[in-house]
């Protein structure tokens, strides 16, 4: 039987058992921010890579390219150009990976066992630094199907966020749907993906954060190894 002090705040008891992580932040020479949130009681490590990007920073004729790029980065790397090979490699490490695109950010995240972190980080960052960009037309079909989920049976837009954005920010990039328009998505080419990647995926425009049983020095070394060669600097607020 467990005894509890009658005046003990349950929340305080939890905080006493699991302290708040003492985070650290540093910056690589190319401007990339590295943050760590040590949580030694966990059994796996989480890594997030954030890019100040998203639909706000697209050229109007390339509306949807930020989200398109997010999809394409999961389709293989120069070392593993076959997407099945890439995902089999990640699954063998028990790595769970996903991504999301918003109006102002591209986010990629991965969790995996600590002992798999070095090779997992290698594959994770290769997706961003050395993408293969294979199968663009197949992925285009996936995105066009995803766009139909925002429409009713008559093909009318019913996504509340898109409708609200049109009213809140007329004639502004924030008014455009994150997935893009059919007219723009059908025209996006590999060169457009490369243009967006090279323009925004730069050290000063990105951050990576680690949580779990990892120290800041180890995280910074991994970030330096796999992301330290990204171009210097950031970008202006508009394309």
XYZ file of N, CA and C in Angstrom:
717
model
N 0.851 -1.203 0.000
C 0.000 0.000 0.000
C 0.881 1.245 0.000
N 0.499 2.224 -0.813
C 1.260 3.467 -0.895
C 0.609 4.528 -0.033
N 1.406 5.187 0.782
C 0.887 6.238 1.655
C 1.142 7.594 1.023
N 0.159 8.461 1.055
C 0.280 9.819 0.521
C 0.042 10.806 1.645
N 0.861 11.840 1.654
C 0.642 12.899 2.631
C -0.679 13.580 2.304
N -1.562 13.781 3.261
C -2.887 14.330 2.955
C -2.856 15.718 2.346
N -1.772 16.478 2.592
C -1.712 17.851 2.083
C -0.830 17.978 0.839
N -0.371 16.853 0.314
C 0.531 16.917 -0.843
C -0.254 17.166 -2.130
N 0.180 18.138 -2.886
C -0.401 18.430 -4.191
C 0.031 17.338 -5.169
N -0.903 16.609 -5.809
C -0.510 15.546 -6.747
C 0.403 16.031 -7.855
N 0.161 17.263 -8.328
C 1.011 17.814 -9.387
C 2.427 18.028 -8.890
N 2.547 18.514 -7.656
C 3.875 18.724 -7.073
C 4.600 17.407 -6.911
N 3.865 16.358 -6.561
C 4.483 15.043 -6.405
C 5.046 14.549 -7.727
N 4.306 14.781 -8.813
C 4.774 14.367 -10.142
C 6.026 15.137 -10.520
N 6.031 16.450 -10.273
C 7.182 17.279 -10.607
C 8.399 16.886 -9.785
N 8.157 16.467 -8.539
C 9.272 16.041 -7.691
C 9.886 14.752 -8.224
N 9.040 13.862 -8.762
C 9.525 12.595 -9.291
C 10.175 12.755 -10.656
N 9.613 13.631 -11.493
C 10.138 13.861 -12.846
C 10.414 15.357 -13.003
N 11.639 15.809 -12.790
C 11.950 17.240 -12.855
C 11.851 17.787 -14.265
N 11.655 19.072 -14.363
C 11.648 19.726 -15.663
C 13.047 19.643 -16.284
N 13.142 19.305 -17.571
C 14.467 19.215 -18.194
C 15.137 20.584 -18.274
N 16.444 20.597 -18.058
C 17.215 21.831 -18.165
C 17.723 21.936 -19.600
N 16.994 22.693 -20.405
C 17.323 22.761 -21.821
C 18.554 23.624 -22.072
N 19.221 23.356 -23.180
C 20.369 24.131 -23.623
C 20.191 24.473 -25.097
N 20.713 25.614 -25.479
C 20.629 26.073 -26.864
C 22.003 26.568 -27.312
N 22.381 26.203 -28.521
C 23.616 26.710 -29.108
C 23.389 26.933 -30.594
N 24.361 27.508 -31.256
C 24.249 27.819 -32.687
C 25.487 27.345 -33.419
N 25.290 26.638 -34.520
C 26.414 26.201 -35.345
C 26.957 27.375 -36.153
N 28.106 27.171 -36.762
C 28.743 28.239 -37.539
C 27.878 28.693 -38.703
N 27.042 27.797 -39.239
C 26.187 28.172 -40.368
C 24.859 28.781 -39.928
N 24.701 29.025 -38.625
C 23.502 29.686 -38.116
C 22.427 28.745 -37.611
N 22.591 27.436 -37.762
C 21.587 26.470 -37.316
C 21.494 26.463 -35.796
N 20.288 26.567 -35.274
C 20.055 26.504 -33.833
C 19.912 25.054 -33.394
N 20.594 24.688 -32.302
C 20.515 23.339 -31.733
C 20.007 23.464 -30.297
N 18.910 22.772 -30.004
C 18.334 22.799 -28.656
C 18.226 21.376 -28.127
N 18.479 21.208 -26.837
C 18.340 19.882 -26.222
C 17.502 19.989 -24.953
N 16.705 18.959 -24.740
C 15.868 18.834 -23.555
C 16.159 17.465 -22.942
N 17.211 17.365 -22.113
C 17.600 16.062 -21.562
C 16.493 15.459 -20.690
N 16.122 14.228 -20.999
C 15.130 13.485 -20.220
C 15.674 12.067 -20.031
N 16.580 11.879 -19.086
C 17.267 10.592 -18.939
C 16.360 9.430 -18.570
N 15.144 9.708 -18.126
C 14.231 8.636 -17.751
C 13.533 7.991 -18.960
N 13.667 8.597 -20.145
C 13.041 8.035 -21.341
C 13.903 6.918 -21.933
N 13.277 6.078 -22.753
C 13.976 4.967 -23.378
C 14.245 5.207 -24.863
N 13.855 6.370 -25.375
C 14.124 6.682 -26.770
C 14.439 8.160 -26.904
N 14.936 8.523 -28.067
C 15.322 9.911 -28.351
C 14.411 10.464 -29.433
N 14.047 11.718 -29.293
C 13.264 12.399 -30.311
C 14.085 13.518 -30.938
N 13.975 13.661 -32.244
C 14.673 14.728 -32.972
C 13.666 15.440 -33.864
N 13.675 16.748 -33.802
C 12.806 17.558 -34.663
C 13.660 18.538 -35.451
N 13.381 18.667 -36.721
C 14.028 19.677 -37.555
C 12.949 20.643 -38.031
N 13.153 21.911 -37.769
C 12.193 22.955 -38.128
C 12.812 23.904 -39.151
N 12.017 24.268 -40.137
C 12.448 25.207 -41.170
C 11.453 26.357 -41.217
N 11.964 27.578 -41.140
C 11.070 28.719 -41.331
C 10.721 28.772 -42.814
N 9.587 28.170 -43.115
C 9.184 28.039 -44.511
C 7.676 27.991 -44.598
N 7.156 26.954 -45.239
C 5.712 26.855 -45.388
C 5.198 27.709 -46.530
N 3.887 27.729 -46.658
C 3.261 28.358 -47.817
C 3.468 29.870 -47.871
N 3.740 30.494 -46.736
C 3.930 31.947 -46.740
C 5.123 32.370 -47.597
N 6.106 31.498 -47.738
C 7.351 31.866 -48.408
C 7.437 31.330 -49.835
N 6.315 30.914 -50.384
C 6.303 30.407 -51.747
C 6.108 31.533 -52.760
N 6.671 31.346 -53.949
C 6.290 32.194 -55.071
C 4.861 31.824 -55.460
N 4.061 32.811 -55.839
C 2.650 32.544 -56.117
C 2.467 31.469 -57.190
N 3.310 31.479 -58.208
C 3.159 30.497 -59.279
C 3.515 29.082 -58.814
N 4.185 28.983 -57.648
C 4.570 27.681 -57.096
C 3.776 27.365 -55.836
N 2.583 27.895 -55.713
C 1.765 27.625 -54.525
C 1.619 26.118 -54.312
N 1.934 25.669 -53.097
C 1.876 24.251 -52.777
C 3.233 23.571 -52.791
N 4.304 24.279 -53.197
C 5.610 23.644 -53.338
C 6.196 23.245 -51.988
N 5.897 23.995 -50.915
C 6.432 23.653 -49.593
C 5.907 22.299 -49.137
N 4.606 22.096 -49.310
C 3.992 20.819 -48.940
C 4.444 19.715 -49.892
N 4.571 20.022 -51.167
C 5.033 19.054 -52.161
C 6.446 18.573 -51.794
N 7.306 19.525 -51.410
C 8.668 19.181 -51.019
C 8.661 18.250 -49.808
N 7.828 18.537 -48.837
C 7.733 17.680 -47.650
C 7.461 16.233 -48.056
N 6.525 16.040 -48.965
C 6.221 14.698 -49.455
C 7.434 14.074 -50.155
N 8.090 14.849 -51.011
C 9.152 14.313 -51.849
C 10.397 13.922 -51.048
N 10.621 14.550 -49.903
C 11.799 14.215 -49.105
C 11.715 12.811 -48.525
N 10.505 12.240 -48.487
C 10.336 10.882 -47.985
C 10.465 9.833 -49.097
N 10.783 10.285 -50.308
C 10.832 9.359 -51.439
C 12.245 8.881 -51.763
N 13.166 9.065 -50.867
C 14.501 8.524 -51.076
C 15.590 9.578 -51.044
N 16.823 9.101 -50.914
C 18.002 9.960 -50.873
C 18.976 9.501 -51.953
N 20.058 10.256 -52.127
C 21.064 9.852 -53.107
C 21.633 8.473 -52.764
N 21.813 8.189 -51.476
C 22.355 6.893 -51.046
C 21.315 5.788 -51.129
N 20.058 6.129 -50.857
C 18.960 5.162 -50.906
C 17.822 5.748 -51.730
N 17.954 5.762 -53.061
C 16.969 6.427 -53.918
C 15.620 5.728 -54.001
N 15.557 4.479 -53.587
C 14.283 3.758 -53.588
C 13.566 4.017 -52.269
N 12.355 4.590 -52.299
C 11.666 4.896 -51.037
C 11.416 3.677 -50.163
N 11.182 2.530 -50.776
C 10.996 1.304 -49.992
C 12.267 0.952 -49.235
N 13.407 1.121 -49.894
C 14.696 0.859 -49.249
C 14.905 1.804 -48.064
N 14.579 3.082 -48.266
C 14.745 4.069 -47.199
C 13.869 3.720 -46.003
N 12.605 3.431 -46.240
C 11.691 3.174 -45.130
C 11.988 1.837 -44.458
N 12.465 0.852 -45.216
C 12.876 -0.413 -44.611
C 14.081 -0.201 -43.698
N 14.988 0.642 -44.141
C 16.170 0.983 -43.337
C 15.758 1.643 -42.022
N 14.800 2.558 -42.081
C 14.335 3.243 -40.878
C 13.578 2.290 -39.953
N 12.749 1.445 -40.530
C 11.984 0.493 -39.719
C 12.898 -0.494 -39.010
N 14.009 -0.858 -39.644
C 14.956 -1.776 -39.021
C 15.578 -1.175 -37.768
N 15.589 0.153 -37.686
C 16.107 0.838 -36.499
C 15.002 1.167 -35.499
N 13.773 0.727 -35.783
C 12.610 1.060 -34.947
C 12.393 2.573 -34.897
N 12.701 3.226 -36.014
C 12.536 4.679 -36.100
C 11.136 5.020 -36.598
N 10.505 5.966 -35.937
C 9.194 6.469 -36.343
C 9.384 7.906 -36.818
N 8.966 8.194 -38.039
C 9.244 9.503 -38.630
C 8.000 10.065 -39.300
N 7.845 11.380 -39.234
C 6.722 12.038 -39.890
C 7.071 13.497 -40.134
N 6.142 14.224 -40.734
C 6.396 15.621 -41.071
C 5.074 16.367 -41.236
N 5.165 17.686 -41.262
C 3.977 18.524 -41.463
C 4.411 19.852 -42.060
N 3.510 20.448 -42.827
C 3.748 21.763 -43.417
C 2.638 22.703 -42.993
N 3.025 23.908 -42.590
C 2.057 24.925 -42.210
C 2.262 26.179 -43.034
N 1.606 27.250 -42.636
C 1.775 28.513 -43.348
C 3.184 29.066 -43.182
N 3.827 28.779 -42.025
C 5.107 29.427 -41.735
C 6.193 28.452 -41.294
N 5.963 27.170 -41.430
C 6.974 26.212 -40.986
C 6.850 24.893 -41.732
N 8.012 24.291 -41.986
C 8.107 22.879 -42.365
C 8.713 22.171 -41.163
N 8.097 21.095 -40.697
C 8.587 20.377 -39.525
C 8.737 18.899 -39.847
N 9.859 18.343 -39.404
C 10.144 16.919 -39.584
C 10.564 16.371 -38.225
N 10.059 15.185 -37.849
C 10.427 14.654 -36.542
C 10.608 13.147 -36.600
N 11.432 12.654 -35.665
C 11.780 11.231 -35.621
C 11.997 10.827 -34.172
N 11.531 9.640 -33.804
C 11.850 9.040 -32.517
C 12.430 7.655 -32.783
N 13.405 7.260 -31.970
C 14.048 5.963 -32.143
C 14.857 5.634 -30.896
N 15.265 4.366 -30.716
C 16.086 4.006 -29.564
C 17.415 4.751 -29.576
N 17.923 5.059 -28.394
C 19.156 5.833 -28.281
C 20.308 5.205 -29.048
N 20.454 3.875 -28.978
C 21.590 3.229 -29.621
C 21.542 3.323 -31.144
N 20.368 3.652 -31.689
C 20.224 3.788 -33.133
C 20.346 5.236 -33.611
N 20.541 6.156 -32.680
C 20.511 7.577 -33.046
C 21.563 7.961 -34.090
N 22.834 7.544 -33.977
C 23.827 7.992 -34.981
C 23.434 7.635 -36.415
N 23.082 6.370 -36.673
C 22.728 6.019 -38.044
C 21.336 6.516 -38.417
N 20.447 6.639 -37.434
C 19.133 7.208 -37.714
C 19.230 8.671 -38.106
N 20.076 9.413 -37.409
C 20.287 10.828 -37.723
C 20.889 10.977 -39.110
N 21.756 10.042 -39.476
C 22.365 10.062 -40.804
C 21.292 10.006 -41.887
N 20.411 9.016 -41.791
C 19.353 8.857 -42.799
C 18.361 10.017 -42.750
N 17.999 10.448 -41.554
C 17.030 11.526 -41.362
C 17.504 12.802 -42.050
N 18.765 13.147 -41.844
C 19.286 14.398 -42.404
C 19.597 14.278 -43.887
N 19.928 13.065 -44.348
C 20.136 12.868 -45.785
C 18.879 13.197 -46.573
N 17.721 12.931 -45.998
C 16.472 13.250 -46.683
C 16.394 14.729 -47.018
N 16.980 15.559 -46.173
C 16.923 17.009 -46.355
C 18.108 17.528 -47.157
N 19.282 16.964 -46.913
C 20.491 17.482 -47.551
C 20.819 16.814 -48.876
N 20.338 15.572 -49.087
C 20.658 14.842 -50.319
C 19.427 14.097 -50.848
N 18.331 14.800 -51.118
C 17.130 14.113 -51.609
C 17.309 13.597 -53.027
N 16.618 12.508 -53.337
C 16.702 11.943 -54.686
C 15.674 12.563 -55.630
N 14.549 12.991 -55.080
C 13.457 13.576 -55.867
C 13.017 12.648 -57.005
N 12.820 11.376 -56.681
C 12.329 10.424 -57.667
C 10.814 10.258 -57.518
N 10.154 9.909 -58.607
C 8.723 9.633 -58.558
C 7.848 10.845 -58.320
N 8.201 11.976 -58.923
C 7.456 13.206 -58.669
C 6.006 13.101 -59.136
N 5.759 12.425 -60.246
C 4.386 12.335 -60.749
C 3.521 11.435 -59.868
N 4.107 10.390 -59.317
C 3.361 9.536 -58.381
C 2.952 10.322 -57.151
N 3.875 11.122 -56.635
C 3.563 11.892 -55.429
C 2.591 13.022 -55.746
N 2.652 13.547 -56.958
C 1.700 14.573 -57.370
C 0.272 14.016 -57.291
N 0.102 12.770 -57.723
C -1.208 12.148 -57.648
C -1.692 11.999 -56.226
N -0.780 11.675 -55.316
C -1.138 11.567 -53.891
C -1.622 12.911 -53.359
N -0.925 13.975 -53.727
C -1.287 15.309 -53.233
C -2.614 15.771 -53.824
N -2.833 15.525 -55.100
C -4.111 15.911 -55.718
C -5.272 15.171 -55.059
N -5.053 13.911 -54.680
C -6.094 13.162 -53.967
C -6.316 13.747 -52.579
N -5.236 14.174 -51.937
C -5.336 14.797 -50.610
C -6.129 16.100 -50.684
N -5.960 16.838 -51.759
C -6.675 18.100 -51.933
C -8.183 17.881 -52.006
N -8.602 16.749 -52.561
C -10.037 16.476 -52.689
C -10.716 16.291 -51.332
N -9.930 16.004 -50.306
C -10.497 15.851 -48.967
C -10.990 17.182 -48.404
N -10.523 18.293 -48.990
C -10.950 19.623 -48.540
C -12.170 20.125 -49.297
N -12.740 19.288 -50.159
C -13.855 19.712 -51.004
C -15.085 18.844 -50.765
N -16.234 19.422 -51.095
C -17.464 18.627 -51.013
C -17.679 17.892 -52.338
N -18.824 17.249 -52.468
C -19.089 16.442 -53.670
C -19.172 17.281 -54.938
N -19.382 18.594 -54.785
C -19.472 19.486 -55.949
C -18.129 20.134 -56.276
N -17.081 19.745 -55.537
C -15.761 20.313 -55.782
C -15.563 21.676 -55.150
N -16.427 22.057 -54.218
C -16.324 23.359 -53.547
C -15.475 23.223 -52.276
N -14.659 24.240 -52.013
C -13.808 24.244 -50.835
C -14.658 24.280 -49.558
N -14.389 23.357 -48.631
C -15.115 23.339 -47.363
C -14.161 23.317 -46.171
N -12.856 23.357 -46.426
C -11.880 23.394 -45.337
C -11.998 24.719 -44.605
N -12.317 24.656 -43.310
C -12.589 25.878 -42.535
C -11.365 26.786 -42.456
N -10.173 26.201 -42.309
C -8.958 27.011 -42.227
C -8.727 27.769 -43.528
N -8.903 27.098 -44.658
C -8.711 27.770 -45.946
C -9.721 28.889 -46.157
N -10.972 28.619 -45.815
C -12.013 29.632 -45.989
C -11.767 30.838 -45.079
N -11.352 30.578 -43.841
C -11.078 31.680 -42.911
C -9.866 32.479 -43.360
N -8.831 31.792 -43.847
C -7.617 32.487 -44.285
C -7.902 33.424 -45.449
N -8.777 33.008 -46.353
C -9.149 33.865 -47.483
C -9.784 35.161 -47.003
N -10.579 35.070 -45.932
C -11.255 36.260 -45.413
C -10.327 37.128 -44.573
N -9.432 36.489 -43.809
C -8.559 37.232 -42.898
C -7.416 37.934 -43.615
N -6.861 37.289 -44.661
C -5.677 37.839 -45.318
C -5.867 37.873 -46.828
N -6.838 38.600 -47.331
C -7.053 38.644 -48.783
C -5.831 39.211 -49.505
N -5.530 38.635 -50.663
C -4.403 39.084 -51.488
C -3.059 38.984 -50.766
N -2.939 38.004 -49.881
C -1.706 37.796 -49.116
C -1.343 36.317 -49.203
N -0.044 35.974 -49.159
C 0.323 34.551 -49.218
C -0.360 33.685 -48.165
N -0.677 34.251 -46.996
C -1.337 33.468 -45.955
C -2.752 33.052 -46.353
N -3.308 33.693 -47.358
C -4.664 33.345 -47.800
C -4.669 32.108 -48.688
N -3.501 31.735 -49.205
C -3.443 30.604 -50.122
C -3.452 29.286 -49.361
N -4.092 28.254 -49.883
C -4.118 26.957 -49.191
C -2.732 26.331 -49.140
N -2.413 25.693 -48.026
C -1.103 25.077 -47.846
C -0.850 24.010 -48.897
N -1.883 23.261 -49.279
C -1.706 22.215 -50.286
C -1.533 22.785 -51.684
N -1.879 24.052 -51.861
C -1.773 24.678 -53.170
C -3.065 24.589 -53.966
N -3.000 25.032 -55.211
C -4.123 24.933 -56.147
C -3.804 23.845 -57.173
N -4.830 23.252 -57.740
C -4.584 22.224 -58.755
C -3.723 22.767 -59.896
N -4.014 24.016 -60.296
C -3.288 24.605 -61.421
C -1.794 24.716 -61.130
N -1.449 25.036 -59.879
C -0.041 25.188 -59.537
C 0.620 23.837 -59.258
N -0.080 22.952 -58.550
C 0.510 21.666 -58.185
C 0.801 20.821 -59.430
N -0.064 20.902 -60.429
C 0.159 20.103 -61.646
C 1.364 20.595 -62.444
N 1.819 21.816 -62.169
C 2.944 22.380 -62.920
C 4.265 22.351 -62.160
N 4.235 22.024 -60.868
C 5.471 22.012 -60.086
C 6.415 20.941 -60.620
N 7.653 21.343 -60.889
C 8.663 20.433 -61.445
C 9.801 20.254 -60.443
N 10.688 19.334 -60.753
C 11.821 19.059 -59.861
C 12.663 20.305 -59.627
N 12.862 21.118 -60.652
C 13.639 22.355 -60.492
C 12.992 23.293 -59.476
N 11.672 23.310 -59.403
C 10.976 24.152 -58.442
C 11.203 23.653 -57.013
N 11.243 22.337 -56.852
C 11.543 21.762 -55.533
C 12.950 22.148 -55.091
N 13.902 22.013 -56.008
C 15.274 22.377 -55.682
C 15.391 23.866 -55.348
N 14.689 24.703 -56.082
C 14.738 26.144 -55.840
C 14.243 26.474 -54.440
N 13.116 25.880 -54.051
C 12.571 26.135 -52.717
C 13.512 25.598 -51.639
N 14.044 24.390 -51.850
C 14.934 23.780 -50.870
C 16.182 24.627 -50.657
N 16.800 25.059 -51.735
C 18.042 25.824 -51.629
C 17.822 27.224 -51.069
N 16.640 27.771 -51.316
C 16.357 29.125 -50.853
C 16.049 29.170 -49.362
N 15.356 28.162 -48.835
C 14.900 28.216 -47.454
C 15.614 27.271 -46.498
N 16.069 26.132 -46.988
C 16.699 25.153 -46.096
C 18.162 25.526 -45.893
N 18.365 26.592 -45.110
C 19.672 27.162 -44.831
C 19.870 27.208 -43.317
N 21.125 27.172 -42.890
C 21.416 27.088 -41.464
C 20.689 28.100 -40.597
N 20.774 29.372 -40.971
C 20.167 30.419 -40.162
C 18.661 30.440 -40.227
N 18.088 29.614 -41.080
C 16.640 29.557 -41.241
C 16.065 28.279 -40.629
N 16.909 27.539 -39.870
C 16.500 26.236 -39.376
C 16.920 26.032 -37.914
N 16.268 25.069 -37.294
C 16.626 24.662 -35.923
C 16.398 23.173 -35.797
N 17.157 22.537 -34.925
C 16.917 21.133 -34.605
C 16.889 20.984 -33.091
N 15.963 20.174 -32.607
C 15.788 19.985 -31.167
C 15.805 18.495 -30.850
N 16.433 18.139 -29.722
C 16.532 16.760 -29.269
C 15.902 16.648 -27.882
N 15.209 15.556 -27.624
C 14.765 15.274 -26.263
C 15.013 13.800 -25.967
N 15.196 13.508 -24.692
C 15.444 12.133 -24.287
C 16.760 12.005 -23.552
N 17.295 10.777 -23.462
C 18.535 10.538 -22.716
C 19.769 10.937 -23.531
N 19.918 12.221 -23.780
C 21.012 12.731 -24.608
C 21.512 14.041 -24.028
N 22.824 14.243 -24.082
C 23.427 15.474 -23.607
C 23.640 16.442 -24.764
N 23.771 17.728 -24.415
C 23.843 18.750 -25.453
C 25.070 18.572 -26.345
N 26.194 18.212 -25.772
C 27.415 18.073 -26.569
C 27.247 17.012 -27.647
N 26.592 15.896 -27.296
C 26.363 14.840 -28.271
C 25.414 15.304 -29.371
N 24.359 16.003 -28.979
C 23.391 16.501 -29.958
C 24.039 17.512 -30.895
N 24.845 18.403 -30.346
C 25.494 19.407 -31.182
C 26.460 18.744 -32.162
N 27.170 17.714 -31.705
C 28.097 17.022 -32.595
C 27.358 16.345 -33.746
N 26.215 15.736 -33.447
C 25.418 15.104 -34.500
C 24.894 16.149 -35.486
N 24.414 17.278 -34.966
C 23.904 18.341 -35.835
C 25.018 18.898 -36.718
N 26.194 19.066 -36.145
C 27.335 19.574 -36.914
C 27.721 18.605 -38.027
N 27.735 17.316 -37.709
C 28.120 16.304 -38.691
C 27.148 16.241 -39.864
N 25.853 16.282 -39.558
C 24.849 16.010 -40.586
C 24.166 17.255 -41.161
N 24.230 18.386 -40.448
C 23.569 19.601 -40.939
C 24.512 20.798 -41.000
N 25.734 20.610 -40.558
C 26.673 21.727 -40.489
C 27.142 22.235 -41.837
N 26.926 21.441 -42.900
C 27.359 21.877 -44.230
C 26.254 22.564 -45.019
N 25.099 22.736 -44.401
C 24.046 23.510 -45.063
C 24.539 24.937 -45.271
N 24.047 25.632 -46.297
C 24.507 26.996 -46.551
C 24.274 27.909 -45.347
N 25.118 28.927 -45.236
C 24.985 29.916 -44.168
C 23.761 30.792 -44.399
N 23.383 31.483 -43.340
C 22.418 32.562 -43.460
C 20.967 32.146 -43.424
N 20.125 33.164 -43.441
C 18.681 32.980 -43.430
C 18.111 33.607 -44.693
N 16.837 33.910 -44.681
C 16.178 34.464 -45.861
C 15.377 35.694 -45.483
N 15.056 36.550 -46.431
C 14.140 37.653 -46.134
C 12.746 37.118 -45.879
N 11.893 37.935 -45.288
C 10.546 37.491 -44.931
C 9.675 37.199 -46.145
N 10.005 37.746 -47.283
C 9.210 37.475 -48.479
C 10.120 36.906 -49.559
N 9.590 36.070 -50.470
C 10.402 35.462 -51.516
C 10.912 36.502 -52.507
